[in-house]
mmCIF file of C-alpha atoms and ligand atoms in Angstrom:
data_model
loop_
_atom_site.group_PDB
_atom_site.id
_atom_site.type_symbol
_atom_site.label_atom_id
_atom_site.label_comp_id
_atom_site.label_asym_id
_atom_site.label_seq_id
_atom_site.Cartn_x
_atom_site.Cartn_y
_atom_site.Cartn_z
ATOM 1 C CA MET A 1 101.771 88.226 93.487
ATOM 2 C CA GLY A 2 99.571 85.562 91.933
ATOM 3 C CA SER A 3 98.784 82.212 93.401
ATOM 4 C CA SER A 4 101.254 79.377 93.137
ATOM 5 C CA GLY A 5 101.108 77.506 89.897
ATOM 6 C CA SER A 6 100.453 80.587 87.782
ATOM 7 C CA LEU A 7 103.946 80.502 86.349
ATOM 8 C CA PHE A 8 103.094 79.703 82.719
ATOM 9 C CA TRP A 9 105.872 81.527 81.024
ATOM 10 C CA SER A 10 108.648 80.606 78.649
ATOM 11 C CA SER A 11 112.217 81.138 79.812
ATOM 12 C CA SER A 12 113.320 81.384 76.195
ATOM 13 C CA ASN A 13 111.635 84.772 75.868
ATOM 14 C CA ASP A 14 113.520 87.482 77.708
ATOM 15 C CA SER A 15 110.739 90.068 77.489
ATOM 16 C CA ALA A 16 107.770 87.906 78.490
ATOM 17 C CA VAL A 17 106.422 88.875 81.871
ATOM 18 C CA ASP A 18 106.203 86.130 84.470
ATOM 19 C CA PRO A 19 102.663 86.839 85.715
ATOM 20 C CA GLY A 20 103.496 85.418 89.128
ATOM 21 C CA ILE A 21 106.077 87.988 90.111
ATOM 22 C CA GLY A 22 105.459 90.589 87.399
ATOM 23 C CA LEU A 23 109.020 90.595 86.072
ATOM 24 C CA THR A 24 110.460 89.713 82.699
ATOM 25 C CA ALA A 25 113.269 87.182 82.476
ATOM 26 C CA ARG A 26 115.609 90.055 81.664
ATOM 27 C CA GLN A 27 114.533 91.955 84.791
ATOM 28 C CA LYS A 28 115.060 88.852 86.915
ATOM 29 C CA LYS A 29 118.559 88.481 85.513
ATOM 30 C CA LEU A 30 119.349 92.129 86.232
ATOM 31 C CA VAL A 31 118.225 91.666 89.821
ATOM 32 C CA GLN A 32 120.092 88.389 90.304
ATOM 33 C CA ASN A 33 123.283 89.668 88.661
ATOM 34 C CA THR A 34 123.404 92.873 90.694
ATOM 35 C CA TRP A 35 122.503 91.060 93.917
ATOM 36 C CA ALA A 36 125.412 88.678 93.184
ATOM 37 C CA ILE A 37 127.723 91.675 93.689
ATOM 38 C CA VAL A 38 126.061 92.860 96.898
ATOM 39 C CA ARG A 39 125.849 89.420 98.538
ATOM 40 C CA LYS A 40 129.624 88.946 98.240
ATOM 41 C CA ASP A 41 130.025 91.305 101.167
ATOM 42 C CA PRO A 42 126.981 90.368 103.265
ATOM 43 C CA ILE A 43 127.828 91.939 106.598
ATOM 44 C CA VAL A 44 129.096 95.249 105.193
ATOM 45 C CA ASN A 45 126.178 95.599 102.797
ATOM 46 C CA GLY A 46 123.612 94.373 105.292
ATOM 47 C CA MET A 47 124.921 96.947 107.741
ATOM 48 C CA ALA A 48 124.679 99.653 105.079
ATOM 49 C CA ILE A 49 120.966 98.851 104.681
ATOM 50 C CA MET A 50 120.223 98.675 108.408
ATOM 51 C CA ILE A 51 122.211 101.801 109.312
ATOM 52 C CA ALA A 52 120.543 103.783 106.508
ATOM 53 C CA PHE A 53 117.167 102.471 107.785
ATOM 54 C CA PHE A 54 117.904 103.570 111.356
ATOM 55 C CA LYS A 55 119.258 106.953 110.206
ATOM 56 C CA LYS A 56 116.027 107.662 108.341
ATOM 57 C CA TYR A 57 113.743 106.137 110.997
ATOM 58 C CA PRO A 58 115.592 106.315 114.347
ATOM 59 C CA GLU A 59 112.575 104.941 116.195
ATOM 60 C CA TYR A 60 112.970 101.580 114.397
ATOM 61 C CA GLN A 61 116.258 100.818 116.163
ATOM 62 C CA LYS A 62 114.297 100.610 119.418
ATOM 63 C CA LEU A 63 112.551 97.486 118.091
ATOM 64 C CA PHE A 64 115.801 95.530 118.237
ATOM 65 C CA SER A 65 116.396 94.557 121.852
ATOM 66 C CA ALA A 66 119.924 93.280 121.149
ATOM 67 C CA PHE A 67 121.249 96.663 120.040
ATOM 68 C CA LYS A 68 118.503 99.201 120.650
ATOM 69 C CA ASP A 69 120.684 101.448 122.805
ATOM 70 C CA VAL A 70 123.915 101.231 120.809
ATOM 71 C CA ALA A 71 124.956 104.578 119.273
ATOM 72 C CA LEU A 72 124.612 104.654 115.501
ATOM 73 C CA GLU A 73 128.342 105.195 115.004
ATOM 74 C CA GLU A 74 129.136 102.175 117.190
ATOM 75 C CA LEU A 75 126.686 99.783 115.563
ATOM 76 C CA SER A 76 129.033 98.496 112.865
ATOM 77 C CA ALA A 77 131.449 97.144 115.494
ATOM 78 C CA ASN A 78 128.662 95.419 117.431
ATOM 79 C CA LYS A 79 128.624 91.656 116.807
ATOM 80 C CA LYS A 80 124.904 91.265 117.577
ATOM 81 C CA PHE A 81 124.166 93.929 114.996
ATOM 82 C CA GLN A 82 126.518 92.260 112.502
ATOM 83 C CA ALA A 83 124.779 88.933 113.130
ATOM 84 C CA HIS A 84 121.387 90.500 112.453
ATOM 85 C CA CYS A 85 122.640 92.112 109.237
ATOM 86 C CA LEU A 86 124.018 88.775 108.080
ATOM 87 C CA ASN A 87 120.618 87.175 108.795
ATOM 88 C CA VAL A 88 118.844 89.822 106.746
ATOM 89 C CA VAL A 89 121.176 89.434 103.760
ATOM 90 C CA THR A 90 120.867 85.638 103.971
ATOM 91 C CA ALA A 91 117.082 86.003 103.922
ATOM 92 C CA LEU A 92 117.384 88.299 100.905
ATOM 93 C CA ASN A 93 119.699 85.761 99.221
ATOM 94 C CA ASN A 94 117.016 83.101 99.645
ATOM 95 C CA ILE A 95 114.385 85.424 98.220
ATOM 96 C CA ILE A 96 116.447 86.399 95.168
ATOM 97 C CA ASP A 97 117.469 82.763 94.603
ATOM 98 C CA SER A 98 113.825 81.705 94.455
ATOM 99 C CA ILE A 99 112.413 84.305 92.065
ATOM 100 C CA ASN A 100 112.068 81.579 89.444
ATOM 101 C CA ASP A 101 110.169 79.276 91.800
ATOM 102 C CA LEU A 102 107.039 81.148 92.760
ATOM 103 C CA ALA A 103 105.685 78.560 95.204
ATOM 104 C CA LEU A 104 109.005 78.462 97.084
ATOM 105 C CA LEU A 105 109.216 82.243 97.069
ATOM 106 C CA GLU A 106 105.679 82.581 98.418
ATOM 107 C CA ALA A 107 106.327 80.038 101.183
ATOM 108 C CA ASN A 108 109.484 81.870 102.181
ATOM 109 C CA LEU A 109 107.818 85.295 102.201
ATOM 110 C CA LEU A 110 104.875 83.966 104.180
ATOM 111 C CA GLY A 111 107.282 82.771 106.865
ATOM 112 C CA ILE A 112 109.071 86.125 106.994
ATOM 113 C CA GLY A 113 105.711 87.882 107.141
ATOM 114 C CA GLU A 114 104.385 85.672 109.932
ATOM 115 C CA ARG A 115 107.472 86.145 112.120
ATOM 116 C CA HIS A 116 107.482 89.910 111.637
ATOM 117 C CA HIS A 117 103.732 90.340 112.009
ATOM 118 C CA ARG A 118 103.812 88.311 115.238
ATOM 119 C CA ARG A 119 106.429 90.702 116.608
ATOM 120 C CA GLY A 120 104.283 93.688 115.696
ATOM 121 C CA GLN A 121 105.992 94.936 112.554
ATOM 122 C CA THR A 122 103.734 96.985 110.321
ATOM 123 C CA LYS A 123 103.127 97.318 106.607
ATOM 124 C CA GLU A 124 104.352 100.897 106.810
ATOM 125 C CA GLN A 125 107.732 99.760 108.122
ATOM 126 C CA PHE A 126 108.183 97.401 105.175
ATOM 127 C CA LEU A 127 107.097 100.056 102.688
ATOM 128 C CA ASN A 128 109.603 102.454 104.263
ATOM 129 C CA LEU A 129 112.367 99.897 103.833
ATOM 130 C CA LYS A 130 111.870 99.812 100.070
ATOM 131 C CA ASP A 131 113.424 103.221 99.301
ATOM 132 C CA VAL A 132 116.238 102.569 101.760
ATOM 133 C CA ILE A 133 117.184 99.352 99.954
ATOM 134 C CA LEU A 134 116.992 101.090 96.563
ATOM 135 C CA ASP A 135 119.225 103.935 97.817
ATOM 136 C CA VAL A 136 121.832 101.522 99.197
ATOM 137 C CA LEU A 137 121.834 99.510 95.957
ATOM 138 C CA ARG A 138 122.322 102.739 93.999
ATOM 139 C CA GLN A 139 125.278 103.692 96.184
ATOM 140 C CA LYS A 140 126.880 100.257 96.145
ATOM 141 C CA LEU A 141 126.395 99.483 92.468
ATOM 142 C CA GLY A 142 127.205 102.900 91.016
ATOM 143 C CA ALA A 143 127.013 102.868 87.196
ATOM 144 C CA LYS A 144 125.721 99.284 87.266
ATOM 145 C CA PHE A 145 122.519 100.560 88.858
ATOM 146 C CA THR A 146 121.043 101.663 85.541
ATOM 147 C CA CYS A 147 117.531 102.968 85.107
ATOM 148 C CA GLU A 148 116.467 99.542 83.840
ATOM 149 C CA THR A 149 118.027 97.854 86.867
ATOM 150 C CA SER A 150 116.327 100.311 89.171
ATOM 151 C CA VAL A 151 112.916 99.515 87.651
ATOM 152 C CA ALA A 152 113.613 95.772 87.948
ATOM 153 C CA TRP A 153 114.560 96.142 91.622
ATOM 154 C CA SER A 154 111.590 98.347 92.371
ATOM 155 C CA LYS A 155 109.220 95.740 90.942
ATOM 156 C CA THR A 156 111.001 92.946 92.777
ATOM 157 C CA ILE A 157 110.742 94.708 96.123
ATOM 158 C CA ASP A 158 107.051 95.457 95.479
ATOM 159 C CA ALA A 159 106.438 91.761 94.807
ATOM 160 C CA VAL A 160 108.423 90.732 97.889
ATOM 161 C CA ILE A 161 106.508 93.130 100.105
ATOM 162 C CA ASP A 162 103.255 91.944 98.581
ATOM 163 C CA GLY A 163 104.207 88.343 99.420
ATOM 164 C CA ILE A 164 105.140 89.304 102.973
ATOM 165 C CA PHE A 165 101.817 91.105 103.416
ATOM 166 C CA GLN A 166 99.888 87.934 102.537
ATOM 167 C CA SER A 167 100.391 86.843 106.125
ATOM 168 C CA PHE A 168 99.362 90.199 107.626
ATOM 169 C CA THR A 169 95.799 89.973 108.745
ATOM 170 C CA THR A 170 95.414 93.681 109.507
HETATM 171 C C1 HEM B 201 112.337 92.188 103.312
HETATM 172 C C2 HEM B 201 112.553 92.778 104.459
HETATM 173 C C3 HEM B 201 113.081 92.095 105.688
HETATM 174 C C4 HEM B 201 113.811 90.961 105.800
HETATM 175 C C5 HEM B 201 114.319 90.045 104.700
HETATM 176 C C6 HEM B 201 114.023 90.749 107.214
HETATM 177 C C7 HEM B 201 114.739 89.683 107.744
HETATM 178 C C8 HEM B 201 114.815 89.397 109.090
HETATM 179 C C9 HEM B 201 115.410 88.214 109.636
HETATM 180 C C10 HEM B 201 116.064 87.096 108.812
HETATM 181 C C11 HEM B 201 115.270 88.256 110.979
HETATM 182 C C12 HEM B 201 115.714 87.201 111.997
HETATM 183 C C13 HEM B 201 114.753 86.022 111.940
HETATM 184 C C14 HEM B 201 113.360 86.391 112.357
HETATM 185 O O1 HEM B 201 113.151 86.553 113.554
HETATM 186 O O2 HEM B 201 112.512 86.581 111.514
HETATM 187 C C15 HEM B 201 114.583 89.495 111.288
HETATM 188 C C16 HEM B 201 114.272 89.912 112.563
HETATM 189 C C17 HEM B 201 113.696 91.124 112.857
HETATM 190 N N1 HEM B 201 113.273 92.070 111.958
HETATM 191 FE FE1 HEM B 201 113.343 91.916 109.952
HETATM 192 N N2 HEM B 201 113.434 91.758 107.916
HETATM 193 C C18 HEM B 201 112.851 92.603 107.021
HETATM 194 C C19 HEM B 201 112.158 93.743 107.313
HETATM 195 C C20 HEM B 201 111.985 94.261 108.580
HETATM 196 C C21 HEM B 201 111.335 95.525 108.869
HETATM 197 C C22 HEM B 201 110.724 96.466 107.857
HETATM 198 C C23 HEM B 201 111.382 95.683 110.219
HETATM 199 C C24 HEM B 201 110.831 96.847 111.006
HETATM 200 C C25 HEM B 201 111.527 97.865 111.369
HETATM 201 C C26 HEM B 201 112.042 94.517 110.781
HETATM 202 C C27 HEM B 201 112.252 94.283 112.115
HETATM 203 C C28 HEM B 201 112.765 93.135 112.648
HETATM 204 C C29 HEM B 201 112.867 92.869 114.076
HETATM 205 C C30 HEM B 201 112.414 93.794 115.204
HETATM 206 C C31 HEM B 201 113.454 91.606 114.209
HETATM 207 C C32 HEM B 201 113.764 90.868 115.519
HETATM 208 C C33 HEM B 201 115.182 91.130 115.887
HETATM 209 C C34 HEM B 201 115.530 90.407 117.180
HETATM 210 O O3 HEM B 201 115.256 90.960 118.221
HETATM 211 O O4 HEM B 201 116.041 89.299 117.077
HETATM 212 N N3 HEM B 201 112.393 93.696 109.748
HETATM 213 N N4 HEM B 201 114.323 90.173 110.126
#
């Protein structure tokens, strides 16, 4: 992601790439429109992401003191887990809502990065989350998750992760 202020791009041109985030206006719309569907059911869809993440990387559940010992099949009924999933989706809402305001997006991602880095989260963990999110979106969106949408989401997640990593010193 470029530095703030590099957003010299015309919103009237759907195929011009915003150099800040690396997405065209059309790609941003695809991401925002598909996220609009997912965010309507924040706890259910947040849980789908987190449960898929823990299924693929069981060791990651141990990082969450509030529900580290809850069996996978009991997680969805656990209110602390639900609360965390809601927090994650809310954070993702804020990210997706700010993809047209690079400085705001960068500030937000820096904060997320700082809090996670301080707790010991690694770059690898974030990179591993990317495919999990893409898989859940594919499942949830069905035919709406076209090839073009998939590319737009992949680029968005890359940019988000890049922004988060700006606060990682190692
Ligand atoms: C874009 C990706 C992510 C988003 C938007 C996100 C969002 C959040 C939010 C909103 C919180 C609560 C506020 C805070 O303490 O920061 C949180 C906490 C946390 N996240 Fe993430 N997160 C992401 C990726 C990850 C990854 C990859 C891991 C590593 C497995 C992780 C592990 C944690 C842990 C351990 C906590 C603390 C939970 C607790 O004990 O309260 N997160 N995350």
